[in-house]
Amino acid sequence: AQTVTQSQPEMSVQEAETVTLSCTYDTSENNYYLFWYKQPPSRQMILVIRQEAYKQQNATENRFSVNFQKAAKSFSLKISDSQLGDTAMYFCAFTFRTGANNLFFGTGTRLTVIP
Amino acid sequence: DTAVSQTPKYLVTQMGNDKSIKCEQNLGHDTMYWYKQDSKKFLKIMFSYNNKELIINETVPNRFSPKSPDKAHLNLHINSLELGDSAVYFCASSRGLGSYEQYFGPGTRLTVT
């Protein structure tokens, strides 16, 4: 069975500081993609960053970067220079490179950026 | 230009009623999905269609029936609504099987009273 675990239900960070959200997953497959999605109060699901499991280099998107440890099945998200607009639920997810490609989601981390 | 749209955005109805949620994508994608987000914010796949063909049908009650009249539409019909069906339902689409990036609609908040 495929599982995604986010062990931090809630986190807070001061504006302009850095915060790291943790995620671990479990799968016996070898070819997959990993994602972080953001869900602000508007409810819209927004893709923040993605990582191909076959790439060793960690993905970065502006202030967002990941620490991907394939052997440990760990995929954490680092947000640098936190902004008020980063306040949201953050979901870790993965999908397989082949097959139906549905996303398996974690339970989410509610992040609050404090002014 | 909305990529993935859902109607309605909010739906309040009574137990026992039948309701539908519509989803349309204008991205030319072949694959569409329905996800359910429960009250604890957990998101789980319900159905997936590729080229109008059912690919995934998770352990969802038979009261839920997806219908894909064409590749751009995937509607969700729910019969005999129950209190436990209250949730946010998200439609999503991707270019096709093997394409990893999914685009989500704005969600439909269903409240069953």
PDB file of C-alpha atoms in Angstrom:
ATOM      1  CA  ALA A   1       0.000   0.000   0.000  1.00  0.00           C
ATOM      2  CA  GLN A   2       1.116   3.510  -0.753  1.00  0.00           C
ATOM      3  CA  THR A   3       1.242   5.915   2.191  1.00  0.00           C
ATOM      4  CA  VAL A   4       2.368   9.464   2.763  1.00  0.00           C
ATOM      5  CA  THR A   5       3.021  10.760   6.270  1.00  0.00           C
ATOM      6  CA  GLN A   6       3.231  14.369   7.334  1.00  0.00           C
ATOM      7  CA  SER A   7       4.051  14.339  11.023  1.00  0.00           C
ATOM      8  CA  GLN A   8       3.525  18.059  11.647  1.00  0.00           C
ATOM      9  CA  PRO A   9      -0.196  18.921  11.651  1.00  0.00           C
ATOM     10  CA  GLU A  10       0.533  22.595  12.326  1.00  0.00           C
ATOM     11  CA  MET A  11       3.537  24.874  12.111  1.00  0.00           C
ATOM     12  CA  SER A  12       4.189  28.565  12.375  1.00  0.00           C
ATOM     13  CA  VAL A  13       7.038  30.765  11.237  1.00  0.00           C
ATOM     14  CA  GLN A  14       7.911  34.425  11.530  1.00  0.00           C
ATOM     15  CA  GLU A  15       7.740  36.447   8.364  1.00  0.00           C
ATOM     16  CA  ALA A  16      11.089  36.437   6.497  1.00  0.00           C
ATOM     17  CA  GLU A  17      12.287  33.345   8.379  1.00  0.00           C
ATOM     18  CA  THR A  18      12.831  29.851   7.020  1.00  0.00           C
ATOM     19  CA  VAL A  19      10.670  26.830   7.762  1.00  0.00           C
ATOM     20  CA  THR A  20      10.910  23.160   6.818  1.00  0.00           C
ATOM     21  CA  LEU A  21       7.924  20.864   6.421  1.00  0.00           C
ATOM     22  CA  SER A  22       8.586  17.152   6.657  1.00  0.00           C
ATOM     23  CA  CYS A  23       7.176  14.300   4.615  1.00  0.00           C
ATOM     24  CA  THR A  24       7.903  10.605   4.441  1.00  0.00           C
ATOM     25  CA  TYR A  25       6.328   8.109   2.094  1.00  0.00           C
ATOM     26  CA  ASP A  26       6.228   4.412   1.516  1.00  0.00           C
ATOM     27  CA  THR A  27       6.079   2.583  -1.776  1.00  0.00           C
ATOM     28  CA  SER A  28       7.667  -0.475  -3.260  1.00  0.00           C
ATOM     29  CA  GLU A  29       7.780   1.106  -6.705  1.00  0.00           C
ATOM     30  CA  ASN A  30      10.904   2.718  -8.053  1.00  0.00           C
ATOM     31  CA  ASN A  31       9.606   5.193 -10.620  1.00  0.00           C
ATOM     32  CA  TYR A  32       7.527   7.990  -9.233  1.00  0.00           C
ATOM     33  CA  TYR A  33       7.155  11.727  -8.863  1.00  0.00           C
ATOM     34  CA  LEU A  34       6.870  13.683  -5.642  1.00  0.00           C
ATOM     35  CA  PHE A  35       5.010  16.936  -5.138  1.00  0.00           C
ATOM     36  CA  TRP A  36       4.190  19.623  -2.669  1.00  0.00           C
ATOM     37  CA  TYR A  37       0.804  21.262  -3.102  1.00  0.00           C
ATOM     38  CA  LYS A  38      -0.392  24.391  -1.364  1.00  0.00           C
ATOM     39  CA  GLN A  39      -4.023  24.969  -0.441  1.00  0.00           C
ATOM     40  CA  PRO A  40      -4.717  28.524   0.753  1.00  0.00           C
ATOM     41  CA  PRO A  41      -8.033  29.504   2.338  1.00  0.00           C
ATOM     42  CA  SER A  42      -9.406  29.977  -1.186  1.00  0.00           C
ATOM     43  CA  ARG A  43      -9.374  26.152  -1.375  1.00  0.00           C
ATOM     44  CA  GLN A  44      -7.552  26.067  -4.720  1.00  0.00           C
ATOM     45  CA  MET A  45      -4.884  23.354  -4.980  1.00  0.00           C
ATOM     46  CA  ILE A  46      -1.671  24.922  -6.231  1.00  0.00           C
ATOM     47  CA  LEU A  47       1.397  22.967  -7.270  1.00  0.00           C
ATOM     48  CA  VAL A  48       4.412  24.356  -5.416  1.00  0.00           C
ATOM     49  CA  ILE A  49       7.235  22.082  -6.509  1.00  0.00           C
ATOM     50  CA  ARG A  50       7.848  18.641  -7.994  1.00  0.00           C
ATOM     51  CA  GLN A  51      10.686  16.156  -7.936  1.00  0.00           C
ATOM     52  CA  GLU A  52      11.363  13.238 -10.240  1.00  0.00           C
ATOM     53  CA  ALA A  53      12.481  10.293  -8.131  1.00  0.00           C
ATOM     54  CA  TYR A  54      15.137   9.287 -10.659  1.00  0.00           C
ATOM     55  CA  LYS A  55      16.868  12.667 -10.295  1.00  0.00           C
ATOM     56  CA  GLN A  56      19.321  13.049  -7.461  1.00  0.00           C
ATOM     57  CA  GLN A  57      19.427  16.822  -7.655  1.00  0.00           C
ATOM     58  CA  ASN A  58      16.964  18.517  -5.342  1.00  0.00           C
ATOM     59  CA  ALA A  59      14.316  20.648  -7.037  1.00  0.00           C
ATOM     60  CA  THR A  60      14.095  24.376  -6.358  1.00  0.00           C
ATOM     61  CA  GLU A  61      11.472  26.954  -7.288  1.00  0.00           C
ATOM     62  CA  ASN A  62      12.383  30.459  -6.162  1.00  0.00           C
ATOM     63  CA  ARG A  63      11.966  30.460  -2.358  1.00  0.00           C
ATOM     64  CA  PHE A  64      10.899  26.809  -2.269  1.00  0.00           C
ATOM     65  CA  SER A  65      13.298  23.896  -2.265  1.00  0.00           C
ATOM     66  CA  VAL A  66      13.153  20.239  -1.330  1.00  0.00           C
ATOM     67  CA  ASN A  67      15.457  17.824   0.421  1.00  0.00           C
ATOM     68  CA  PHE A  68      14.849  14.498  -1.302  1.00  0.00           C
ATOM     69  CA  GLN A  69      16.370  11.436   0.352  1.00  0.00           C
ATOM     70  CA  LYS A  70      15.271   8.467  -1.760  1.00  0.00           C
ATOM     71  CA  ALA A  71      16.760   5.747   0.402  1.00  0.00           C
ATOM     72  CA  ALA A  72      15.074   7.185   3.483  1.00  0.00           C
ATOM     73  CA  LYS A  73      11.875   7.909   1.500  1.00  0.00           C
ATOM     74  CA  SER A  74      11.907  11.433   2.796  1.00  0.00           C
ATOM     75  CA  PHE A  75      10.824  14.555   0.935  1.00  0.00           C
ATOM     76  CA  SER A  76      10.891  17.767   2.983  1.00  0.00           C
ATOM     77  CA  LEU A  77       9.970  21.245   1.791  1.00  0.00           C
ATOM     78  CA  LYS A  78      11.966  24.304   2.775  1.00  0.00           C
ATOM     79  CA  ILE A  79      10.404  27.734   2.454  1.00  0.00           C
ATOM     80  CA  SER A  80      12.871  30.582   2.666  1.00  0.00           C
ATOM     81  CA  ASP A  81      12.041  34.223   3.384  1.00  0.00           C
ATOM     82  CA  SER A  82       8.504  33.262   4.423  1.00  0.00           C
ATOM     83  CA  GLN A  83       5.776  35.633   3.317  1.00  0.00           C
ATOM     84  CA  LEU A  84       2.273  36.178   4.643  1.00  0.00           C
ATOM     85  CA  GLY A  85       0.892  34.706   1.423  1.00  0.00           C
ATOM     86  CA  ASP A  86       2.564  31.414   2.260  1.00  0.00           C
ATOM     87  CA  THR A  87      -0.042  30.829   4.972  1.00  0.00           C
ATOM     88  CA  ALA A  88      -1.871  27.701   3.787  1.00  0.00           C
ATOM     89  CA  MET A  89      -2.245  23.946   4.102  1.00  0.00           C
ATOM     90  CA  TYR A  90       0.649  22.123   2.483  1.00  0.00           C
ATOM     91  CA  PHE A  91       0.209  18.619   1.136  1.00  0.00           C
ATOM     92  CA  CYS A  92       2.930  16.200   0.194  1.00  0.00           C
ATOM     93  CA  ALA A  93       1.949  13.778  -2.574  1.00  0.00           C
ATOM     94  CA  PHE A  94       3.353  11.291  -5.041  1.00  0.00           C
ATOM     95  CA  THR A  95       2.301   9.477  -8.179  1.00  0.00           C
ATOM     96  CA  PHE A  96       3.784   6.717 -10.272  1.00  0.00           C
ATOM     97  CA  ARG A  97       5.393   7.361 -13.637  1.00  0.00           C
ATOM     98  CA  THR A  98       3.261   4.658 -15.207  1.00  0.00           C
ATOM     99  CA  GLY A  99      -0.288   3.588 -14.693  1.00  0.00           C
ATOM    100  CA  ALA A 100      -3.220   5.679 -13.661  1.00  0.00           C
ATOM    101  CA  ASN A 101      -1.161   8.531 -12.205  1.00  0.00           C
ATOM    102  CA  ASN A 102      -3.555   9.353  -9.404  1.00  0.00           C
ATOM    103  CA  LEU A 103      -1.996  11.289  -6.539  1.00  0.00           C
ATOM    104  CA  PHE A 104      -1.486   9.816  -3.082  1.00  0.00           C
ATOM    105  CA  PHE A 105      -1.667  12.616  -0.518  1.00  0.00           C
ATOM    106  CA  GLY A 106      -0.428  13.112   3.008  1.00  0.00           C
ATOM    107  CA  THR A 107      -2.668  14.534   5.715  1.00  0.00           C
ATOM    108  CA  GLY A 108      -1.307  18.035   5.336  1.00  0.00           C
ATOM    109  CA  THR A 109       0.522  20.604   7.442  1.00  0.00           C
ATOM    110  CA  ARG A 110      -1.159  23.880   8.279  1.00  0.00           C
ATOM    111  CA  LEU A 111       1.444  26.619   8.041  1.00  0.00           C
ATOM    112  CA  THR A 112       0.871  30.051   9.524  1.00  0.00           C
ATOM    113  CA  VAL A 113       3.234  32.910   8.750  1.00  0.00           C
ATOM    114  CA  ILE A 114       3.276  35.414  11.596  1.00  0.00           C
ATOM    115  CA  PRO A 115       3.839  39.077  10.764  1.00  0.00           C
TER     116      PRO A 115
ATOM    117  CA  ASP B   1      -9.529  31.441 -19.112  1.00  0.00           C
ATOM    118  CA  THR B   2     -10.319  28.835 -16.487  1.00  0.00           C
ATOM    119  CA  ALA B   3      -8.394  25.619 -17.098  1.00  0.00           C
ATOM    120  CA  VAL B   4     -10.482  23.269 -14.944  1.00  0.00           C
ATOM    121  CA  SER B   5     -13.890  24.463 -13.853  1.00  0.00           C
ATOM    122  CA  GLN B   6     -16.466  22.920 -11.570  1.00  0.00           C
ATOM    123  CA  THR B   7     -20.110  23.740 -11.012  1.00  0.00           C
ATOM    124  CA  PRO B   8     -21.463  24.435  -8.565  1.00  0.00           C
ATOM    125  CA  LYS B   9     -18.829  25.710  -6.129  1.00  0.00           C
ATOM    126  CA  TYR B  10     -21.186  25.227  -3.210  1.00  0.00           C
ATOM    127  CA  LEU B  11     -23.991  22.730  -2.865  1.00  0.00           C
ATOM    128  CA  VAL B  12     -26.277  22.391   0.138  1.00  0.00           C
ATOM    129  CA  THR B  13     -28.851  19.645   0.026  1.00  0.00           C
ATOM    130  CA  GLN B  14     -30.830  17.302   2.216  1.00  0.00           C
ATOM    131  CA  MET B  15     -30.239  13.653   2.941  1.00  0.00           C
ATOM    132  CA  GLY B  16     -31.753  11.329   0.393  1.00  0.00           C
ATOM    133  CA  ASN B  17     -31.515  13.746  -2.520  1.00  0.00           C
ATOM    134  CA  ASP B  18     -29.674  13.094  -5.775  1.00  0.00           C
ATOM    135  CA  LYS B  19     -27.200  15.695  -7.013  1.00  0.00           C
ATOM    136  CA  SER B  20     -24.592  16.168  -9.712  1.00  0.00           C
ATOM    137  CA  ILE B  21     -21.316  18.063  -9.868  1.00  0.00           C
ATOM    138  CA  LYS B  22     -19.978  19.022 -13.269  1.00  0.00           C
ATOM    139  CA  CYS B  23     -16.366  19.345 -14.307  1.00  0.00           C
ATOM    140  CA  GLU B  24     -14.937  20.700 -17.530  1.00  0.00           C
ATOM    141  CA  GLN B  25     -11.366  21.220 -18.672  1.00  0.00           C
ATOM    142  CA  ASN B  26     -10.278  23.278 -21.665  1.00  0.00           C
ATOM    143  CA  LEU B  27      -6.676  22.064 -21.673  1.00  0.00           C
ATOM    144  CA  GLY B  28      -7.123  19.302 -24.212  1.00  0.00           C
ATOM    145  CA  HIS B  29      -6.173  16.719 -21.595  1.00  0.00           C
ATOM    146  CA  ASP B  30      -7.033  13.049 -21.933  1.00  0.00           C
ATOM    147  CA  THR B  31      -7.198  12.090 -18.244  1.00  0.00           C
ATOM    148  CA  MET B  32      -9.541  13.395 -15.571  1.00  0.00           C
ATOM    149  CA  TYR B  33      -9.935  12.634 -11.887  1.00  0.00           C
ATOM    150  CA  TRP B  34     -12.275  13.085  -8.961  1.00  0.00           C
ATOM    151  CA  TYR B  35     -10.808  13.500  -5.473  1.00  0.00           C
ATOM    152  CA  LYS B  36     -12.648  13.822  -2.168  1.00  0.00           C
ATOM    153  CA  GLN B  37     -11.340  16.018   0.655  1.00  0.00           C
ATOM    154  CA  ASP B  38     -12.917  15.139   3.970  1.00  0.00           C
ATOM    155  CA  SER B  39     -13.477  17.327   7.013  1.00  0.00           C
ATOM    156  CA  LYS B  40      -9.929  16.632   8.205  1.00  0.00           C
ATOM    157  CA  LYS B  41      -8.574  17.890   4.878  1.00  0.00           C
ATOM    158  CA  PHE B  42      -7.479  14.447   3.725  1.00  0.00           C
ATOM    159  CA  LEU B  43      -7.563  14.076  -0.066  1.00  0.00           C
ATOM    160  CA  LYS B  44      -8.237  10.738  -1.665  1.00  0.00           C
ATOM    161  CA  ILE B  45      -8.756   9.591  -5.237  1.00  0.00           C
ATOM    162  CA  MET B  46     -12.246   8.446  -6.146  1.00  0.00           C
ATOM    163  CA  PHE B  47     -12.240   7.945  -9.911  1.00  0.00           C
ATOM    164  CA  SER B  48     -10.022   8.403 -12.910  1.00  0.00           C
ATOM    165  CA  TYR B  49     -10.985   8.444 -16.584  1.00  0.00           C
ATOM    166  CA  ASN B  50      -8.701   8.306 -19.589  1.00  0.00           C
ATOM    167  CA  ASN B  51     -10.227   9.080 -22.982  1.00  0.00           C
ATOM    168  CA  LYS B  52     -13.683   8.586 -21.484  1.00  0.00           C
ATOM    169  CA  GLU B  53     -12.708   5.161 -20.157  1.00  0.00           C
ATOM    170  CA  LEU B  54     -12.807   4.369 -16.431  1.00  0.00           C
ATOM    171  CA  ILE B  55      -9.297   3.670 -15.144  1.00  0.00           C
ATOM    172  CA  ILE B  56      -9.625   3.909 -11.382  1.00  0.00           C
ATOM    173  CA  ASN B  57     -12.631   3.164  -9.266  1.00  0.00           C
ATOM    174  CA  GLU B  58     -11.582   3.240  -5.647  1.00  0.00           C
ATOM    175  CA  THR B  59     -13.726   1.795  -2.874  1.00  0.00           C
ATOM    176  CA  VAL B  60     -16.463   4.328  -3.359  1.00  0.00           C
ATOM    177  CA  PRO B  61     -20.140   3.505  -2.651  1.00  0.00           C
ATOM    178  CA  ASN B  62     -22.232   2.623  -5.676  1.00  0.00           C
ATOM    179  CA  ARG B  63     -24.260   5.753  -5.008  1.00  0.00           C
ATOM    180  CA  PHE B  64     -21.418   7.656  -6.679  1.00  0.00           C
ATOM    181  CA  SER B  65     -21.399   7.364 -10.447  1.00  0.00           C
ATOM    182  CA  PRO B  66     -19.003   9.263 -12.688  1.00  0.00           C
ATOM    183  CA  LYS B  67     -19.935  10.001 -16.259  1.00  0.00           C
ATOM    184  CA  SER B  68     -17.650  11.209 -19.009  1.00  0.00           C
ATOM    185  CA  PRO B  69     -19.633  12.314 -22.079  1.00  0.00           C
ATOM    186  CA  ASP B  70     -16.434  13.428 -23.785  1.00  0.00           C
ATOM    187  CA  LYS B  71     -12.764  13.921 -22.937  1.00  0.00           C
ATOM    188  CA  ALA B  72     -13.336  17.456 -21.698  1.00  0.00           C
ATOM    189  CA  HIS B  73     -16.017  16.589 -19.155  1.00  0.00           C
ATOM    190  CA  LEU B  74     -16.219  14.342 -16.129  1.00  0.00           C
ATOM    191  CA  ASN B  75     -19.357  14.670 -14.068  1.00  0.00           C
ATOM    192  CA  LEU B  76     -20.072  13.150 -10.695  1.00  0.00           C
ATOM    193  CA  HIS B  77     -23.572  12.029  -9.831  1.00  0.00           C
ATOM    194  CA  ILE B  78     -24.451  11.100  -6.270  1.00  0.00           C
ATOM    195  CA  ASN B  79     -27.646   9.245  -5.383  1.00  0.00           C
ATOM    196  CA  SER B  80     -29.349   9.106  -2.001  1.00  0.00           C
ATOM    197  CA  LEU B  81     -27.027  11.573  -0.347  1.00  0.00           C
ATOM    198  CA  GLU B  82     -25.892  10.844   3.202  1.00  0.00           C
ATOM    199  CA  LEU B  83     -24.464  13.075   5.919  1.00  0.00           C
ATOM    200  CA  GLY B  84     -21.060  11.434   5.460  1.00  0.00           C
ATOM    201  CA  ASP B  85     -20.922  12.625   1.862  1.00  0.00           C
ATOM    202  CA  SER B  86     -20.343  16.161   3.087  1.00  0.00           C
ATOM    203  CA  ALA B  87     -16.899  17.086   1.797  1.00  0.00           C
ATOM    204  CA  VAL B  88     -15.080  19.109  -0.810  1.00  0.00           C
ATOM    205  CA  TYR B  89     -14.894  17.369  -4.178  1.00  0.00           C
ATOM    206  CA  PHE B  90     -12.061  18.259  -6.530  1.00  0.00           C
ATOM    207  CA  CYS B  91     -11.866  17.562 -10.206  1.00  0.00           C
ATOM    208  CA  ALA B  92      -8.432  17.432 -11.835  1.00  0.00           C
ATOM    209  CA  SER B  93      -6.983  16.698 -15.240  1.00  0.00           C
ATOM    210  CA  SER B  94      -3.659  15.706 -16.738  1.00  0.00           C
ATOM    211  CA  ARG B  95      -2.332  15.421 -20.267  1.00  0.00           C
ATOM    212  CA  GLY B  96      -2.615  11.654 -20.218  1.00  0.00           C
ATOM    213  CA  LEU B  97      -1.457   8.475 -18.554  1.00  0.00           C
ATOM    214  CA  GLY B  98       2.224   8.816 -17.747  1.00  0.00           C
ATOM    215  CA  SER B  99       1.901  12.585 -17.480  1.00  0.00           C
ATOM    216  CA  TYR B 100       2.457  13.539 -13.894  1.00  0.00           C
ATOM    217  CA  GLU B 101       1.227  17.098 -13.657  1.00  0.00           C
ATOM    218  CA  GLN B 102      -2.383  17.483 -12.589  1.00  0.00           C
ATOM    219  CA  TYR B 103      -4.401  20.661 -12.741  1.00  0.00           C
ATOM    220  CA  PHE B 104      -7.112  21.049 -10.144  1.00  0.00           C
ATOM    221  CA  GLY B 105     -10.475  22.719 -10.293  1.00  0.00           C
ATOM    222  CA  PRO B 106     -11.605  25.085  -7.533  1.00  0.00           C
ATOM    223  CA  GLY B 107     -13.492  22.360  -5.672  1.00  0.00           C
ATOM    224  CA  THR B 108     -17.168  21.912  -4.817  1.00  0.00           C
ATOM    225  CA  ARG B 109     -18.129  22.094  -1.176  1.00  0.00           C
ATOM    226  CA  LEU B 110     -21.026  19.702  -0.648  1.00  0.00           C
ATOM    227  CA  THR B 111     -23.005  19.988   2.570  1.00  0.00           C
ATOM    228  CA  VAL B 112     -25.654  17.385   3.311  1.00  0.00           C
ATOM    229  CA  THR B 113     -28.142  18.323   6.039  1.00  0.00           C
TER     230      THR B 113
END
